[in-house]
């Protein structure tokens, strides 16, 4: 198990509705803090332990969203980095509506050194755009399915991003992060 594997297990759990992978990704008493900066989505602000994390970020999430593609816009961490932060991007469709969502924000990961698992995770949801599927589904989902996941270069995302109405806030946020 590597630190990159821990993050990959989390992304696979969330994106593919595999709650059992949360216990591979997180230490048993892990905590997740979610800071939502948009009205377009809602999550509990604190999740305590793998059961709460799996319930909120996998089981409940998968009842609403499908076709989820999450990207960490960085290289995987080495096994000597016990803290890592990176911007993220998500593209997903809603199960019961005709909308596609694209969002972005920031992760701050802290790792348990003995178990090589996530000890705590801070998730900042900065932007979330909701687009009608008749204009966004083919362009966004087809584009996202062609990107490397979960580790993807911010430059590749920005260079290949489809130009759609209402996606500028996402691309502007990612361009700003590129300049840090």
mmCIF file of C-alpha atoms in Angstrom:
data_model
loop_
_atom_site.group_PDB
_atom_site.id
_atom_site.type_symbol
_atom_site.label_atom_id
_atom_site.label_comp_id
_atom_site.label_asym_id
_atom_site.label_seq_id
_atom_site.Cartn_x
_atom_site.Cartn_y
_atom_site.Cartn_z
ATOM 1 C CA UNK A 1 0.000 0.000 0.000
ATOM 2 C CA UNK A 2 1.244 3.457 -0.936
ATOM 3 C CA UNK A 3 -0.092 6.904 -0.148
ATOM 4 C CA UNK A 4 -1.094 7.224 -3.804
ATOM 5 C CA UNK A 5 -3.075 3.964 -3.434
ATOM 6 C CA UNK A 6 -4.955 5.428 -0.464
ATOM 7 C CA UNK A 7 -6.078 8.409 -2.555
ATOM 8 C CA UNK A 8 -6.877 6.147 -5.517
ATOM 9 C CA UNK A 9 -9.056 3.936 -3.280
ATOM 10 C CA UNK A 10 -10.992 7.010 -2.121
ATOM 11 C CA UNK A 11 -11.547 8.205 -5.702
ATOM 12 C CA UNK A 12 -12.603 4.710 -6.822
ATOM 13 C CA UNK A 13 -14.975 4.374 -3.857
ATOM 14 C CA UNK A 14 -16.674 7.689 -4.630
ATOM 15 C CA UNK A 15 -16.667 7.538 -8.420
ATOM 16 C CA UNK A 16 -17.706 3.876 -8.777
ATOM 17 C CA UNK A 17 -19.956 3.464 -5.703
ATOM 18 C CA UNK A 18 -17.624 1.092 -3.867
ATOM 19 C CA UNK A 19 -18.018 1.976 -0.171
ATOM 20 C CA UNK A 20 -15.893 -0.987 0.956
ATOM 21 C CA UNK A 21 -12.823 0.781 -0.474
ATOM 22 C CA UNK A 22 -13.154 3.589 2.083
ATOM 23 C CA UNK A 23 -11.698 1.249 4.713
ATOM 24 C CA UNK A 24 -8.679 0.689 2.462
ATOM 25 C CA UNK A 25 -8.222 4.429 1.939
ATOM 26 C CA UNK A 26 -8.817 5.848 5.422
ATOM 27 C CA UNK A 27 -7.642 5.078 8.934
ATOM 28 C CA UNK A 28 -10.585 3.831 11.046
ATOM 29 C CA UNK A 29 -10.929 7.087 13.021
ATOM 30 C CA UNK A 30 -10.221 9.397 10.089
ATOM 31 C CA UNK A 31 -11.961 12.723 9.800
ATOM 32 C CA UNK A 32 -13.141 14.607 6.739
ATOM 33 C CA UNK A 33 -13.954 18.327 6.838
ATOM 34 C CA UNK A 34 -15.970 19.692 3.920
ATOM 35 C CA UNK A 35 -16.053 23.414 3.172
ATOM 36 C CA UNK A 36 -18.736 24.161 0.556
ATOM 37 C CA UNK A 37 -18.371 27.572 -1.122
ATOM 38 C CA UNK A 38 -21.305 27.175 -3.529
ATOM 39 C CA UNK A 39 -25.064 26.740 -3.250
ATOM 40 C CA UNK A 40 -25.042 24.159 -6.070
ATOM 41 C CA UNK A 41 -24.215 21.187 -3.826
ATOM 42 C CA UNK A 42 -24.451 20.238 -0.164
ATOM 43 C CA UNK A 43 -22.453 17.948 2.132
ATOM 44 C CA UNK A 44 -22.126 17.550 5.896
ATOM 45 C CA UNK A 45 -19.301 19.747 7.183
ATOM 46 C CA UNK A 46 -17.650 17.064 9.360
ATOM 47 C CA UNK A 47 -17.483 13.303 8.835
ATOM 48 C CA UNK A 48 -16.004 11.214 11.636
ATOM 49 C CA UNK A 49 -14.802 7.662 10.965
ATOM 50 C CA UNK A 50 -14.939 5.397 7.958
ATOM 51 C CA UNK A 51 -18.637 4.556 8.358
ATOM 52 C CA UNK A 52 -19.727 8.224 8.171
ATOM 53 C CA UNK A 53 -17.278 8.880 5.338
ATOM 54 C CA UNK A 54 -18.605 5.926 3.319
ATOM 55 C CA UNK A 55 -22.234 6.865 3.994
ATOM 56 C CA UNK A 56 -21.913 10.524 2.959
ATOM 57 C CA UNK A 57 -19.234 10.470 0.269
ATOM 58 C CA UNK A 58 -20.123 7.154 -1.385
ATOM 59 C CA UNK A 59 -23.553 5.693 -0.554
ATOM 60 C CA UNK A 60 -25.591 8.928 -0.381
ATOM 61 C CA UNK A 61 -23.529 10.542 -3.139
ATOM 62 C CA UNK A 62 -24.135 7.641 -5.535
ATOM 63 C CA UNK A 63 -27.900 7.851 -5.014
ATOM 64 C CA UNK A 64 -27.825 11.286 -6.658
ATOM 65 C CA UNK A 65 -24.845 11.181 -9.055
ATOM 66 C CA UNK A 66 -23.568 8.804 -11.708
ATOM 67 C CA UNK A 67 -20.911 8.902 -14.459
ATOM 68 C CA UNK A 68 -18.508 10.458 -11.950
ATOM 69 C CA UNK A 69 -14.985 11.395 -13.031
ATOM 70 C CA UNK A 70 -12.682 12.876 -10.376
ATOM 71 C CA UNK A 71 -9.210 14.198 -11.114
ATOM 72 C CA UNK A 72 -6.417 15.184 -8.742
ATOM 73 C CA UNK A 73 -4.530 17.872 -10.630
ATOM 74 C CA UNK A 74 -1.069 16.881 -9.478
ATOM 75 C CA UNK A 75 1.406 14.042 -9.493
ATOM 76 C CA UNK A 76 0.841 11.187 -7.018
ATOM 77 C CA UNK A 77 2.478 11.701 -3.610
ATOM 78 C CA UNK A 78 5.644 9.896 -2.652
ATOM 79 C CA UNK A 79 5.583 7.671 0.416
ATOM 80 C CA UNK A 80 7.600 10.259 2.322
ATOM 81 C CA UNK A 81 5.030 13.078 1.976
ATOM 82 C CA UNK A 82 2.660 12.771 4.899
ATOM 83 C CA UNK A 83 0.740 15.872 3.915
ATOM 84 C CA UNK A 84 -0.349 16.763 0.415
ATOM 85 C CA UNK A 85 -2.629 19.336 -1.118
ATOM 86 C CA UNK A 86 -3.931 19.615 -4.643
ATOM 87 C CA UNK A 87 -6.718 21.073 -6.702
ATOM 88 C CA UNK A 88 -9.362 18.680 -8.010
ATOM 89 C CA UNK A 89 -11.931 18.595 -10.790
ATOM 90 C CA UNK A 90 -15.106 16.519 -11.012
ATOM 91 C CA UNK A 91 -17.535 15.885 -13.871
ATOM 92 C CA UNK A 92 -20.745 13.947 -13.168
ATOM 93 C CA UNK A 93 -24.339 13.573 -14.197
ATOM 94 C CA UNK A 94 -27.420 13.574 -11.998
ATOM 95 C CA UNK A 95 -29.335 10.307 -11.846
ATOM 96 C CA UNK A 96 -32.868 11.705 -11.838
ATOM 97 C CA UNK A 97 -32.485 14.927 -13.800
ATOM 98 C CA UNK A 98 -31.213 16.113 -17.107
ATOM 99 C CA UNK A 99 -28.156 17.906 -15.767
ATOM 100 C CA UNK A 100 -24.406 17.487 -15.848
ATOM 101 C CA UNK A 101 -22.266 19.041 -13.148
ATOM 102 C CA UNK A 102 -18.695 20.195 -13.291
ATOM 103 C CA UNK A 103 -16.980 21.316 -10.145
ATOM 104 C CA UNK A 104 -13.584 22.085 -8.699
ATOM 105 C CA UNK A 105 -11.890 22.791 -5.440
ATOM 106 C CA UNK A 106 -9.010 21.801 -3.251
ATOM 107 C CA UNK A 107 -7.985 18.722 -1.238
ATOM 108 C CA UNK A 108 -5.683 18.726 1.796
ATOM 109 C CA UNK A 109 -4.624 15.194 2.704
ATOM 110 C CA UNK A 110 -2.941 14.095 5.952
ATOM 111 C CA UNK A 111 -1.694 10.522 6.145
ATOM 112 C CA UNK A 112 -1.286 8.006 8.963
ATOM 113 C CA UNK A 113 2.421 7.145 8.800
ATOM 114 C CA UNK A 114 2.075 3.636 10.216
ATOM 115 C CA UNK A 115 -0.874 2.446 8.140
ATOM 116 C CA UNK A 116 -0.211 4.399 4.919
ATOM 117 C CA UNK A 117 -3.824 5.563 4.997
ATOM 118 C CA UNK A 118 -5.631 8.900 5.042
ATOM 119 C CA UNK A 119 -5.840 10.220 8.603
ATOM 120 C CA UNK A 120 -7.734 13.382 7.698
ATOM 121 C CA UNK A 121 -8.976 15.043 4.544
ATOM 122 C CA UNK A 122 -10.048 18.606 3.957
ATOM 123 C CA UNK A 123 -12.300 19.085 0.942
ATOM 124 C CA UNK A 124 -12.984 22.588 -0.292
ATOM 125 C CA UNK A 125 -15.722 22.770 -2.924
ATOM 126 C CA UNK A 126 -15.071 26.122 -4.593
ATOM 127 C CA UNK A 127 -17.146 26.021 -7.795
ATOM 128 C CA UNK A 128 -19.969 23.826 -9.077
ATOM 129 C CA UNK A 129 -21.696 24.541 -12.376
ATOM 130 C CA UNK A 130 -24.941 22.825 -13.391
ATOM 131 C CA UNK A 131 -25.482 22.477 -17.128
ATOM 132 C CA UNK A 132 -28.373 20.984 -19.092
ATOM 133 C CA UNK A 133 -27.426 17.540 -20.325
ATOM 134 C CA UNK A 134 -28.579 18.198 -23.888
ATOM 135 C CA UNK A 135 -25.717 20.688 -24.272
ATOM 136 C CA UNK A 136 -23.127 19.311 -21.837
ATOM 137 C CA UNK A 137 -23.448 15.539 -21.530
ATOM 138 C CA UNK A 138 -21.698 14.509 -24.724
ATOM 139 C CA UNK A 139 -19.016 17.201 -24.565
ATOM 140 C CA UNK A 140 -18.145 16.976 -20.860
ATOM 141 C CA UNK A 141 -18.566 13.265 -20.199
ATOM 142 C CA UNK A 142 -16.809 12.252 -23.421
ATOM 143 C CA UNK A 143 -13.973 14.649 -22.635
ATOM 144 C CA UNK A 144 -13.651 13.489 -18.999
ATOM 145 C CA UNK A 145 -13.649 9.818 -20.005
ATOM 146 C CA UNK A 146 -10.577 10.460 -22.150
ATOM 147 C CA UNK A 147 -8.467 11.999 -19.373
ATOM 148 C CA UNK A 148 -6.049 10.077 -17.131
ATOM 149 C CA UNK A 149 -7.622 9.427 -13.749
ATOM 150 C CA UNK A 150 -7.223 10.072 -10.928
ATOM 151 C CA UNK A 151 -3.878 11.855 -11.538
ATOM 152 C CA UNK A 152 -4.147 14.390 -14.315
ATOM 153 C CA UNK A 153 -2.105 17.384 -15.381
ATOM 154 C CA UNK A 154 -3.820 20.728 -14.876
ATOM 155 C CA UNK A 155 -2.274 21.834 -18.181
ATOM 156 C CA UNK A 156 -3.873 18.915 -20.072
ATOM 157 C CA UNK A 157 -7.250 19.736 -18.504
ATOM 158 C CA UNK A 158 -7.016 23.402 -19.465
ATOM 159 C CA UNK A 159 -5.646 22.732 -22.947
ATOM 160 C CA UNK A 160 -8.329 20.194 -23.861
ATOM 161 C CA UNK A 161 -11.368 21.529 -21.960
ATOM 162 C CA UNK A 162 -14.535 21.863 -24.021
ATOM 163 C CA UNK A 163 -15.781 25.420 -24.459
ATOM 164 C CA UNK A 164 -19.301 25.426 -23.076
ATOM 165 C CA UNK A 165 -21.509 28.171 -21.702
ATOM 166 C CA UNK A 166 -21.226 28.507 -17.925
ATOM 167 C CA UNK A 167 -17.927 26.609 -17.547
ATOM 168 C CA UNK A 168 -15.702 29.716 -17.360
ATOM 169 C CA UNK A 169 -15.794 29.857 -13.521
ATOM 170 C CA UNK A 170 -14.264 26.356 -13.440
ATOM 171 C CA UNK A 171 -11.508 27.092 -15.947
ATOM 172 C CA UNK A 172 -10.734 30.451 -14.318
ATOM 173 C CA UNK A 173 -10.358 28.798 -10.903
ATOM 174 C CA UNK A 174 -8.006 26.182 -12.360
ATOM 175 C CA UNK A 175 -5.988 28.828 -14.236
ATOM 176 C CA UNK A 176 -5.591 30.765 -10.987
ATOM 177 C CA UNK A 177 -4.335 27.620 -9.222
ATOM 178 C CA UNK A 178 -1.830 27.102 -12.010
ATOM 179 C CA UNK A 179 -0.214 30.442 -11.158
ATOM 180 C CA UNK A 180 0.370 29.600 -7.463
#
